Coordinates of C-alpha atoms in Angstrom, one line a residue:
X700 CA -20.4 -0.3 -12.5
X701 CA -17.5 -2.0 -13.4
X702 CA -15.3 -1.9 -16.3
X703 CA -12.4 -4.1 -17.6
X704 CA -9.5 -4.0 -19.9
X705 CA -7.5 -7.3 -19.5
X706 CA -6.3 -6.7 -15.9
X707 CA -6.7 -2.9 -15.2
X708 CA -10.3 -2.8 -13.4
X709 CA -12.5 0.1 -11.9
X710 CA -15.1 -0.1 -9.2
X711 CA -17.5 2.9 -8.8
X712 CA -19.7 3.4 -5.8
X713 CA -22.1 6.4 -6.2
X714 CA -22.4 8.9 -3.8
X715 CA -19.9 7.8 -0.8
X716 CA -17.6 10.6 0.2
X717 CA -14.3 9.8 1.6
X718 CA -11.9 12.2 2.7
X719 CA -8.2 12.2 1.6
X720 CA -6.8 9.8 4.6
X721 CA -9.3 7.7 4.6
X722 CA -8.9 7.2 0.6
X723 CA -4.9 6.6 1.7
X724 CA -5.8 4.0 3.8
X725 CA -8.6 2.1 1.3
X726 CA -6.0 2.5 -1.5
X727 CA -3.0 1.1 1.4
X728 CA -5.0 -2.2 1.9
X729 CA -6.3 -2.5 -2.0
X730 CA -2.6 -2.6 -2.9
X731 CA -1.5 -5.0 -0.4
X732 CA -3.9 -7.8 -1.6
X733 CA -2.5 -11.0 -3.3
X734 CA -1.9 -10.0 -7.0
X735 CA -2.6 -6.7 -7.2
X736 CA 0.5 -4.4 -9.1
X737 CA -1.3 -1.2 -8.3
X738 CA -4.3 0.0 -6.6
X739 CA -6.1 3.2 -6.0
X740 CA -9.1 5.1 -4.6
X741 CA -10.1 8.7 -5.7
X742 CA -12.6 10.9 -5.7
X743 CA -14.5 11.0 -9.3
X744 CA -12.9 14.9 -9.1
X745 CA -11.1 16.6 -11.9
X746 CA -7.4 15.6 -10.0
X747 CA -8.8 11.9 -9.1
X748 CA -9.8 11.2 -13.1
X749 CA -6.4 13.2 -13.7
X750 CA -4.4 10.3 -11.5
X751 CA -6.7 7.3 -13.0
X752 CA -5.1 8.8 -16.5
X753 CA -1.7 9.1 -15.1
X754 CA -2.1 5.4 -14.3
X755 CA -3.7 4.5 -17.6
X756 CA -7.3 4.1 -17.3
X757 CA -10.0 5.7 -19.4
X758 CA -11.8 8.7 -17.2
X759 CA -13.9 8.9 -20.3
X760 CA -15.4 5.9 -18.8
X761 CA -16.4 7.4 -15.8
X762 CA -19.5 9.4 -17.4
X763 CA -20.7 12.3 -15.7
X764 CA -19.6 11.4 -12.3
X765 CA -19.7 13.6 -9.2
X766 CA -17.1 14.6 -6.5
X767 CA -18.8 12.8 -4.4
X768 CA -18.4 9.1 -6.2
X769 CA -16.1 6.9 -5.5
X770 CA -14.1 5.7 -7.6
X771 CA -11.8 2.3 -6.6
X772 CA -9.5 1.4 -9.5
X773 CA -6.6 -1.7 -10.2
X774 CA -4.6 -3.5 -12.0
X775 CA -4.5 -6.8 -11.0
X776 CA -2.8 -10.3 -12.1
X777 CA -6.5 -11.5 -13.0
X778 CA -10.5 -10.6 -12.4
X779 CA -10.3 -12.5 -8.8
X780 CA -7.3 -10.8 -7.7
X781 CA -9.1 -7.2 -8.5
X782 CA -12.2 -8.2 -6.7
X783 CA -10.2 -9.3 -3.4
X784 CA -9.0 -6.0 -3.8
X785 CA -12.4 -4.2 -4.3
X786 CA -13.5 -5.6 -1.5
X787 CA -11.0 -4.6 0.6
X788 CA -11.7 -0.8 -0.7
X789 CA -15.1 -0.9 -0.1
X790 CA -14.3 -2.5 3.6
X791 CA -12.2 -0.1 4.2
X792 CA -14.0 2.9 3.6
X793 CA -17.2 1.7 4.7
X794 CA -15.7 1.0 7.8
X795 CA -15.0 4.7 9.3
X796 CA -18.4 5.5 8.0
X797 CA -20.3 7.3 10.8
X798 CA -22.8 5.6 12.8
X799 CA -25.9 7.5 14.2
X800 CA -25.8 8.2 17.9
X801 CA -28.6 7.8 19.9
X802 CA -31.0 7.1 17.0
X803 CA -30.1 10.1 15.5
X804 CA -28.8 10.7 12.0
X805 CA -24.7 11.5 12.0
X806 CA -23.7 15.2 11.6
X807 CA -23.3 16.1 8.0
X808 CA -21.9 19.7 8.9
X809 CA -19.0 20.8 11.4
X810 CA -21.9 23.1 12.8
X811 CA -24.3 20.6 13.8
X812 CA -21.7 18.4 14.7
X813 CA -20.2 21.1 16.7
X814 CA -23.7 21.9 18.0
X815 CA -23.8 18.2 19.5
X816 CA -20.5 17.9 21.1
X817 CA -20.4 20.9 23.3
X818 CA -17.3 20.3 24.8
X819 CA -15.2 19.9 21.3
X820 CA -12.5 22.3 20.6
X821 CA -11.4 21.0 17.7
X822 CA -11.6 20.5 14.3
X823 CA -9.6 18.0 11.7
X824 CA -10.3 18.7 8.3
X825 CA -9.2 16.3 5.4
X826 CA -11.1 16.6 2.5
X827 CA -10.0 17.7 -1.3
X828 CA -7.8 21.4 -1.1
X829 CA -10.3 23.4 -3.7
X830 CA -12.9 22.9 -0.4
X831 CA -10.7 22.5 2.7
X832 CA -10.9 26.5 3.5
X833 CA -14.5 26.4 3.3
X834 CA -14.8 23.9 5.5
X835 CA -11.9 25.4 7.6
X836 CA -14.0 28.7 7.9
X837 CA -17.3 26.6 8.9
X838 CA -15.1 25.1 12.0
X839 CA -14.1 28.9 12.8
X840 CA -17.4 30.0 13.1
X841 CA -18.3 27.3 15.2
X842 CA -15.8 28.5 17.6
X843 CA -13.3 26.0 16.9
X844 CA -9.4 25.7 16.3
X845 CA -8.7 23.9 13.4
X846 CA -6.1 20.8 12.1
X847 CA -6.2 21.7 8.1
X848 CA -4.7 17.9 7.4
X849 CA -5.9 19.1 3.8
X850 CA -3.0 19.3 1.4
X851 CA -3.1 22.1 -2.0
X852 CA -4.5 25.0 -0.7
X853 CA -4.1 28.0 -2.5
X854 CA -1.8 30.8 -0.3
X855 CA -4.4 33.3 -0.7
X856 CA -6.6 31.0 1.0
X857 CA -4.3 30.1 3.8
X858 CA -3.6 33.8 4.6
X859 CA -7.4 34.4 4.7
X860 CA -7.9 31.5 7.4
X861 CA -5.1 32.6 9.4
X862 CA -6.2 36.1 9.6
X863 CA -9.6 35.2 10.6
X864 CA -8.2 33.0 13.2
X865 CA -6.0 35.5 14.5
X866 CA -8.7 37.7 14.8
X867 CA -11.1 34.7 16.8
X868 CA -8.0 34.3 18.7
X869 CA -8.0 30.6 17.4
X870 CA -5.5 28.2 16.1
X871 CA -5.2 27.1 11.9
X872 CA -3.3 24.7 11.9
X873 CA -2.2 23.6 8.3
X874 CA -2.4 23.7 5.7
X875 CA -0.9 20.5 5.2
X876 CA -0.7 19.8 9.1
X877 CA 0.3 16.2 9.2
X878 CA 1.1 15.9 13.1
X879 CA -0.2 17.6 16.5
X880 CA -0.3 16.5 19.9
X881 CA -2.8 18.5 22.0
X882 CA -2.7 17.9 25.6
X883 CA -1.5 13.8 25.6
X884 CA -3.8 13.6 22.5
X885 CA -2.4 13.3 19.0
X886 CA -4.1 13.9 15.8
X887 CA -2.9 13.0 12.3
X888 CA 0.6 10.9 12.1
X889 CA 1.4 11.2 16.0
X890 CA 3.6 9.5 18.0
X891 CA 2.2 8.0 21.6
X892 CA 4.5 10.9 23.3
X893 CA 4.7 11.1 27.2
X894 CA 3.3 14.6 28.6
X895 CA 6.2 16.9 29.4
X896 CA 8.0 20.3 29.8
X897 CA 8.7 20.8 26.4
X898 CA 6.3 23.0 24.2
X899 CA 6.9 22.1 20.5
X900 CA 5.9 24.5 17.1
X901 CA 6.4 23.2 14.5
X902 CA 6.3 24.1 10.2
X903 CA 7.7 20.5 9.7
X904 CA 5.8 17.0 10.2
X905 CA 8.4 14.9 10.7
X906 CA 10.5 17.6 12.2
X907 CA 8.0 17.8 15.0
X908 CA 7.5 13.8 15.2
X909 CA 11.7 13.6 15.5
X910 CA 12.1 16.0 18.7
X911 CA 8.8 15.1 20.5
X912 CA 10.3 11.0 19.9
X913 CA 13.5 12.3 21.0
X914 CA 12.3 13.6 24.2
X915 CA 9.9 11.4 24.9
X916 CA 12.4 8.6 24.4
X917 CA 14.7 10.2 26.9
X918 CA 12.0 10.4 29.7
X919 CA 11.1 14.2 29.4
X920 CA 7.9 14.5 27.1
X921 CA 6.0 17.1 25.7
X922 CA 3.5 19.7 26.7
X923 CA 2.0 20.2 23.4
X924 CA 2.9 19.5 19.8
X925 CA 1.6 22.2 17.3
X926 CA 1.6 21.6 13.9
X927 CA 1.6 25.2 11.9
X928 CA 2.1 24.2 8.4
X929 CA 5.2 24.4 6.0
X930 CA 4.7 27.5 4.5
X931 CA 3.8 28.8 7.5
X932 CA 7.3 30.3 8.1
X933 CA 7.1 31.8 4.4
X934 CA 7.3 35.6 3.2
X935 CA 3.7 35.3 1.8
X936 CA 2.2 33.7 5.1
X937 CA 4.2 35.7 7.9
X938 CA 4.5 33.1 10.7
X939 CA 0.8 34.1 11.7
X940 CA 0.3 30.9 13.3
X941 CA 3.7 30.4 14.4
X942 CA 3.4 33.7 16.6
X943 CA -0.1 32.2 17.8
X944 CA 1.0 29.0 19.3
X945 CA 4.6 30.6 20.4
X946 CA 2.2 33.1 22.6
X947 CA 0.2 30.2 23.1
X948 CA 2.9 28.2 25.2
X949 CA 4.4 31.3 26.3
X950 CA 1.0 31.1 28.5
X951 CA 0.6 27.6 29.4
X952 CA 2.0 27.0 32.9
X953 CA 2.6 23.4 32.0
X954 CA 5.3 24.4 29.4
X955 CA 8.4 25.7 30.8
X956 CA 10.7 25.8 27.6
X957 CA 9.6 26.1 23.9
X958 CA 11.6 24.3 20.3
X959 CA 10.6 25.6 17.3
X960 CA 11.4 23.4 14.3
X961 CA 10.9 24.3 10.6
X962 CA 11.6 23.6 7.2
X963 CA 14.0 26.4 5.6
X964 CA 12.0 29.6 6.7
X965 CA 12.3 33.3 5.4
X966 CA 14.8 35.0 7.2
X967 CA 12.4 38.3 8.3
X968 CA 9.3 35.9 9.3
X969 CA 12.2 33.8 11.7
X970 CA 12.8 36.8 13.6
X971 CA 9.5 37.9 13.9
X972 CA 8.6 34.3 15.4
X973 CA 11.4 34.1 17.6
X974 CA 10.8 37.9 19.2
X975 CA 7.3 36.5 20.4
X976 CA 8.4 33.7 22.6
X977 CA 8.6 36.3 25.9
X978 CA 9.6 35.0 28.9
X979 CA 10.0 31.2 28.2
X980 CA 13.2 29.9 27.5
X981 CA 13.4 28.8 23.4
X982 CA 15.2 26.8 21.0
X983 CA 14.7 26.9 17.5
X984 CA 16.0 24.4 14.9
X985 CA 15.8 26.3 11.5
X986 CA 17.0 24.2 9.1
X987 CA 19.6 26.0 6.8
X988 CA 19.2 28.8 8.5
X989 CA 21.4 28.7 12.2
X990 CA 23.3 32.1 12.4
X991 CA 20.4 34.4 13.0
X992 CA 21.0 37.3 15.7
X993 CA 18.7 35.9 18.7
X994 CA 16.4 37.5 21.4
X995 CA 17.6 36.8 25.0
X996 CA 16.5 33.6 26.0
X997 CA 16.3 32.0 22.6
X998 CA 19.5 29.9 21.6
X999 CA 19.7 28.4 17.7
X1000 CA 20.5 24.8 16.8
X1001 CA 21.8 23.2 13.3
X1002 CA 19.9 20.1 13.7
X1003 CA 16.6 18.3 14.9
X1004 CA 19.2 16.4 17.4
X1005 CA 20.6 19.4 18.7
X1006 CA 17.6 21.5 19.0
X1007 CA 16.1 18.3 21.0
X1008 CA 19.4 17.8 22.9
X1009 CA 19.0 21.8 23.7
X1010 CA 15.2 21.7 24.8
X1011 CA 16.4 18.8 27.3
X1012 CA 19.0 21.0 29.2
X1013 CA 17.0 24.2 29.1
X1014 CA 14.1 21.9 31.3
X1015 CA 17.2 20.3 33.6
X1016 CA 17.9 17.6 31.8
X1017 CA 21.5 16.2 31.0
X1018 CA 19.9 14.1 27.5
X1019 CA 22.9 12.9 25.4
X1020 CA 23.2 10.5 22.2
X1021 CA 25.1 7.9 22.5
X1022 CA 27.1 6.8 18.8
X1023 CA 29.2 4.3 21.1
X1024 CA 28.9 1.5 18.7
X1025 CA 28.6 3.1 15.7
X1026 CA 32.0 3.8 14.8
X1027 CA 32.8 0.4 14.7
X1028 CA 29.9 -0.7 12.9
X1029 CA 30.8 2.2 10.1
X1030 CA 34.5 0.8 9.9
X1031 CA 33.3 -2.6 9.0
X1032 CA 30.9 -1.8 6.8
X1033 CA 33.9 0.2 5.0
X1034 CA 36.0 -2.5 4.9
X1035 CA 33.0 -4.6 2.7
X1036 CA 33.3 -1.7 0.4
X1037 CA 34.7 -1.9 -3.3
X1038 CA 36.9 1.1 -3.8
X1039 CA 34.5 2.5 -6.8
X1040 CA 31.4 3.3 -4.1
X1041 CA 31.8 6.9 -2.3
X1042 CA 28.1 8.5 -3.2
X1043 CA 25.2 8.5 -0.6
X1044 CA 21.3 7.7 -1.5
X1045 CA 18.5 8.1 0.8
X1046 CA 15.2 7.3 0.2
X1047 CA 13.0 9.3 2.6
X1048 CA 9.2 9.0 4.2
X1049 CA 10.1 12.2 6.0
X1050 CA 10.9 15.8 4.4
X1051 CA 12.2 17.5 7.0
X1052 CA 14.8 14.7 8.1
X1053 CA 15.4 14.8 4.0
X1054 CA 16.7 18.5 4.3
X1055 CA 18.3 17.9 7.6
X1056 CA 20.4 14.9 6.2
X1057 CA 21.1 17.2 3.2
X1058 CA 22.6 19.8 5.2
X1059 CA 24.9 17.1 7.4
X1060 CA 25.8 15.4 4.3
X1061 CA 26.1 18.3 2.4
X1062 CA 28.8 20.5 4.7
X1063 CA 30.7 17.0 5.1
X1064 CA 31.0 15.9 1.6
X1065 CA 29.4 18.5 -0.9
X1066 CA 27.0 19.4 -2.9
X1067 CA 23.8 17.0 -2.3
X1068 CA 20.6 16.9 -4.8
X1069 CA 16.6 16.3 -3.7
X1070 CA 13.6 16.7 -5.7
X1071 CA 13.3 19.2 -2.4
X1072 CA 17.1 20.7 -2.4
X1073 CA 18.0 22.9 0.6
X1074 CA 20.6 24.6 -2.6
X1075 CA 18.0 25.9 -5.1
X1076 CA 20.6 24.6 -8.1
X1077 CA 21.1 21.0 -6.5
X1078 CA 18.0 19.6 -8.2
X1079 CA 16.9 16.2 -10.0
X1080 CA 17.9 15.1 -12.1
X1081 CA 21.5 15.1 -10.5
X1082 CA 24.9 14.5 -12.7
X1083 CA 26.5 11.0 -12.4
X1084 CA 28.4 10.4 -8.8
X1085 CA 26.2 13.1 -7.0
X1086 CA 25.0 12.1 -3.6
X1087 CA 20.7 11.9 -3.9
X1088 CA 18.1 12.5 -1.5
X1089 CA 15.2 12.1 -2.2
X1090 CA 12.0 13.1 -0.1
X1091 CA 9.1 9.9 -1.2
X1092 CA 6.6 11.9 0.8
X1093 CA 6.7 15.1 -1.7
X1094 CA 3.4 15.5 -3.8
X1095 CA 4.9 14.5 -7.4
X1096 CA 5.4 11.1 -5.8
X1097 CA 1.9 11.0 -3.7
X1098 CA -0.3 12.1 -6.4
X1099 CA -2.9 9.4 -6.7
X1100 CA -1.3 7.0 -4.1
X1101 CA -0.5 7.0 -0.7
X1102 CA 2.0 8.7 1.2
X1103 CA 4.8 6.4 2.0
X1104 CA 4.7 6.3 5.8
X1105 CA 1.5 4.5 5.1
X1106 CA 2.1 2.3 2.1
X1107 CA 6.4 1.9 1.4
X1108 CA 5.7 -0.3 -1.8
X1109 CA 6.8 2.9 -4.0
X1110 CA 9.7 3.8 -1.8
X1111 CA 10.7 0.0 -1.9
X1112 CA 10.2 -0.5 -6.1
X1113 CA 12.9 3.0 -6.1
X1114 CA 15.2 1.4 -3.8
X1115 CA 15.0 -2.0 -5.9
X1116 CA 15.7 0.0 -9.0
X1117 CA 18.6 2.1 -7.8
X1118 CA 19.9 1.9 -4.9
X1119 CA 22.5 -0.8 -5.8
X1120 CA 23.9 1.5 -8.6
X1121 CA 27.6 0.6 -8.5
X1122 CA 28.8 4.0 -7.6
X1123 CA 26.4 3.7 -4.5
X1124 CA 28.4 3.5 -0.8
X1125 CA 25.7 3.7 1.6
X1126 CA 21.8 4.1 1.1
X1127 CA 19.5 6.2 4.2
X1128 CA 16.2 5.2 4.9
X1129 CA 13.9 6.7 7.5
X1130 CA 11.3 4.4 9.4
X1131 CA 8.3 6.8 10.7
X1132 CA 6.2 4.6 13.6
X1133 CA 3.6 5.9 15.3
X1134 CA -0.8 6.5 14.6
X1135 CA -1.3 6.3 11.3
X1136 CA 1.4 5.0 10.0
X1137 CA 2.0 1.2 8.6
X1138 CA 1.5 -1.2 11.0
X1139 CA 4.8 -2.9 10.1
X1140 CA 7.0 -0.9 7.7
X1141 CA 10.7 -2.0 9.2
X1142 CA 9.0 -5.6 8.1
X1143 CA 8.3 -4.5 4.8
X1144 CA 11.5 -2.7 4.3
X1145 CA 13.9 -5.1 5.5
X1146 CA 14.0 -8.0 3.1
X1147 CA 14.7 -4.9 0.0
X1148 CA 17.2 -4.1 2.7
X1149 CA 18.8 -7.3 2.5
X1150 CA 18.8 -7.6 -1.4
X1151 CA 20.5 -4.0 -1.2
X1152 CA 23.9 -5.1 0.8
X1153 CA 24.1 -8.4 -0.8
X1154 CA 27.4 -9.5 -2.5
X1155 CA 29.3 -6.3 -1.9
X1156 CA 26.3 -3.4 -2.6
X1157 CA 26.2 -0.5 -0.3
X1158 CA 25.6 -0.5 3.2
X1159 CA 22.4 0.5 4.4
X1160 CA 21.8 2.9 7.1
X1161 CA 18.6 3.3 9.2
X1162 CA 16.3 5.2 11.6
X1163 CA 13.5 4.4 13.4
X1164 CA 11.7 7.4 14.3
X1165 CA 8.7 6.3 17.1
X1166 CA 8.8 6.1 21.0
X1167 CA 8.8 3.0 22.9
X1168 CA 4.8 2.7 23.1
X1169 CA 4.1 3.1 19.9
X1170 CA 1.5 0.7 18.5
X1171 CA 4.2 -1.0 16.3
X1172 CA 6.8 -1.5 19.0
X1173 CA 9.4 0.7 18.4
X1174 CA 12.3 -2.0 19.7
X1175 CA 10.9 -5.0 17.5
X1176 CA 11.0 -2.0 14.7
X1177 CA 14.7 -1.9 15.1
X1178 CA 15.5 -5.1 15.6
X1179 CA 13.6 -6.1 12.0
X1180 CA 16.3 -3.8 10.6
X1181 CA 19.2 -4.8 12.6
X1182 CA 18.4 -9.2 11.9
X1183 CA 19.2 -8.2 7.8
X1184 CA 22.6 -6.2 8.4
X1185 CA 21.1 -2.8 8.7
X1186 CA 22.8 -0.1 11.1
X1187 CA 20.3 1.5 12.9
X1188 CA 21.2 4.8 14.5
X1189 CA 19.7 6.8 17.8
X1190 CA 18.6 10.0 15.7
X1191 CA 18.0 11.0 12.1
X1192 CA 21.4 13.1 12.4
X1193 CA 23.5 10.2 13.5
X1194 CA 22.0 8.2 10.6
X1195 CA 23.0 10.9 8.1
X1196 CA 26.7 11.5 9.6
X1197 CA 27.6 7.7 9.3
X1198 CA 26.2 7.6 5.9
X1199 CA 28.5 10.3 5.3
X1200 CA 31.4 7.9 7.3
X1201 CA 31.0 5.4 5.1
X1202 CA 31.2 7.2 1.8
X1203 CA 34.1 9.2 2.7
X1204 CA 35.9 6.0 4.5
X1205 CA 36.2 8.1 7.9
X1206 CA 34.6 6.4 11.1
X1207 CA 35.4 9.2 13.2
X1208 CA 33.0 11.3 11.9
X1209 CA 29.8 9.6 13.2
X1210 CA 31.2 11.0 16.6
X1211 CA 30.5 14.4 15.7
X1212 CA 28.4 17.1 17.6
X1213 CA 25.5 17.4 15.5

């Protein structure tokens, strides 16, 4: 079936399941087709007719479809345009369909696809919230840890599965567990990391993609990367799989020193975690949260940098950052400055380098406001002159589209529409490389880059969080940047603290311990 009013189309294919990253990536390569505006493909759900209405098309026309339809939807320059686009959908979807092995039918069930790969220890799990701990509790019984990539699962829920998996002495990670790396092998947005020393827990995404870059770009690596979710640190979860996976590596032979990264956590649940991590040395990056009395052993660190730089010494290694150019580059871009731009944007993929940029920013400058503040009162809409952060990757701005480290056409139309406000000094991006990510996004950021600093607007700032082997190329990443103007800084921290530079007209401030 397929409808039409004047350019906004809708495509439905009955009875084709897709799970939520797979519907990112048809709705990615839908919207990057010659004349398509806008492009999406949702599940014929309750929340996927909710998103077609946000975006102005009739659900009513969708009948008495099923969760399990597909529904591809457009709005395109003409008819032509939206069937390129179609297509493309239906390519990409159809694509990661599962092919029977051996002349037998695929597994339609984690237990007899658990039955059939014996060896298997894992389960990733991306499908709708209101049944991801269902299916999460199927992969328990099966015997197997689980990566709940599943975002919108009810607490309740979340407590449940991780109770259940403490007692099968078995991993949940997630909800909402974007990135793990489990022995050399990641899963979700991972970064090709080198094995290593280093054991990483994380209740941050990008948090745990920054350090395990970090160290693998300085030639130490990674034991294991594990993802625990970001309310896994919260009063209402407990840290239950925090204190698994700390025990965990506490354990592992290979790991001889353990960082803990997370989002702002409860106070009570941080101590708890922290008490576990016996008789391996530990670093923990809190964010917002660095004066807490420690364990023997465990030392604390303000940001992702210095809890990476930390991690480094604790396994022999004498890591360091080096800002050598950067005050330089900051003093020039100062002097292009007109005297009327001192405020700081940035426009962020990742959350957790949002809140760590707001803390930088905020203890050099002031108060800073996010649509995720690290102050509870510094929200959105902020007064004029604020400094803004804003975090792309938070679910108001993914709700029926894709997250921006996979499609940065909604991160570029906000920087188009304000980053060149006249008040604006410098403007942070983050640039997350790595599986699952776009396969070019410093070459589809750059030219908005460009527009950005033209004629006396703000200077732009950037990072490019990947390691060398990366599938994009991390160096041809920066360099894309660095060809229109752009500073480009080692680490997310650096990034933040010349932003900061700029707007407050002092160089010397990039060169900063972090």
């Amino acid at each position: 079936m397929t409808t039409a009013a004047g350019t906004a189309m809708i495509k439905v294919v009955h009875d084709t399941y897709a799970d939520s990253l797979l519907l990112l990536v048809a709705t990615s390569d839908m919207s990057e087709c010659e004349g398509v505006s806008w492009a999406g493909a949702v599940m014929a759900t309750p929340a996927g007719r909710e998103s077609l209405a946000a975006e102005g098309f009739d659900a009513d026309e969708l009948g008495d479809l099923g969760s399990n339809d597909l529904v591809l939807a457009v709005r395109a320059e003409d008819q032509a345009a939206a069937e390129r686009a179609f297509d493309a959908g239906a390519k990409a979807i159809s694509s990661e369909a599962p092919e029977a092995v051996g002349g037998a039918p695929a597994p339609r069930s984690i237990a007899s696809a658990a039955s059939r790969l014996s060896a298997a220890n894992v389960a990733i799990i991306s499908v709708p919230g209101s049944y991801a701990a269902l299916e999460a509790h199927h992969a328990l019984t099966a015997g197997l840890h689980v990566l709940l990539f599943s975002d919108n699962v009810p607490k309740e829920e979340e407590v449940e599965l991780k109770k259940r998996g403490n007692e099968l002495g078995l991993l949940v990670m997630g909800p909402g567990a974007g990135t793990a790396v489990l022995a050399g092998t990641g899963l979700g947005f991972a970064n090709d990391v080198r094995r290593g020393p280093v054991g990483v827990v994380a209740a941050a995404g990008t948090g745990a993609q920054e350090v395990s870059a970090l160290l693998d770009r300085w030639g130490i690596g990674v034991s294991h990367v594990i993802g625990v979710g970001g309310r896994d640190l919260s009063a209402d979860i407990g840290g239950r799989m925090a204190i698994a996976a700390v025990r965990a590596l506490d354990a592992d032979p290979d790991t001889k020193a353990i960082l803990l990264v997370s989002k702002p956590p409860n106070e009570a649940v941080a101590r708890e975690v922290l008490a576990q991590c016996g008789d391996t040395p530990a670093v923990a990056t809190f964010l917002g949260l660095d004066d807490l009395d420690t364990p023997e052993g465990v030392h604390m660190a303000r940001t992702l940098e210095d809890g990476a730089l930390a991690a480094a010494r604790l396994v022999g290694h004498a890591a360091e950052v080096s800002a050598d150019d950067l005050p330089a580059a900051v003093a020039t871009a100062i002097d292009g400055l007109s005297a009327e731009r001192r405020t700081v944007r940035g426009y962020y993929s990742g959350g957790t380098l949002c809140y760590e940029a707001q803390l930088i920013i905020g203890d050099l400058l002031g108060g800073v406001h996010s649509n995720e503040p690290l102050v509870e009162a510094n929200t959105v809409p902020a007064p004029p002159g604020a400094h803004v952060l804003l975090d792309l990757g938070a679910e108001e701005y993914t709700d029926g589209r894709p997250h921006p480290m996979i499609d940065p056409s909604l991160r570029i139309d906000t920087i188009r529409a304000n980053a060149r406000d006249a008040d604006v000094a410098a403007v942070l991006l983050d640039v997350v490389i790595g599986y699952g990510a776009h396969e070019d996004p410093a070459g589809q950021l750059a030219p908005v880059c460009q527009e950005v600093m033209a004629d006396g607007g703000p200077q732009v700032i950037a990072y490019v969080l990947g390691s060398a082997t990366d599938p994009q190329g991390y160096d041809a990443q920066v360099q894309k940047l660095r060809d229109v103007g752009c500073i480009v800084t080692d680490t997310a921290a650096r990034a933040a603290f010349a932003a900061a530079a700029i707007a407050a007209r002092k160089p010397a401030w990039v060169e900063q311990p972090a």
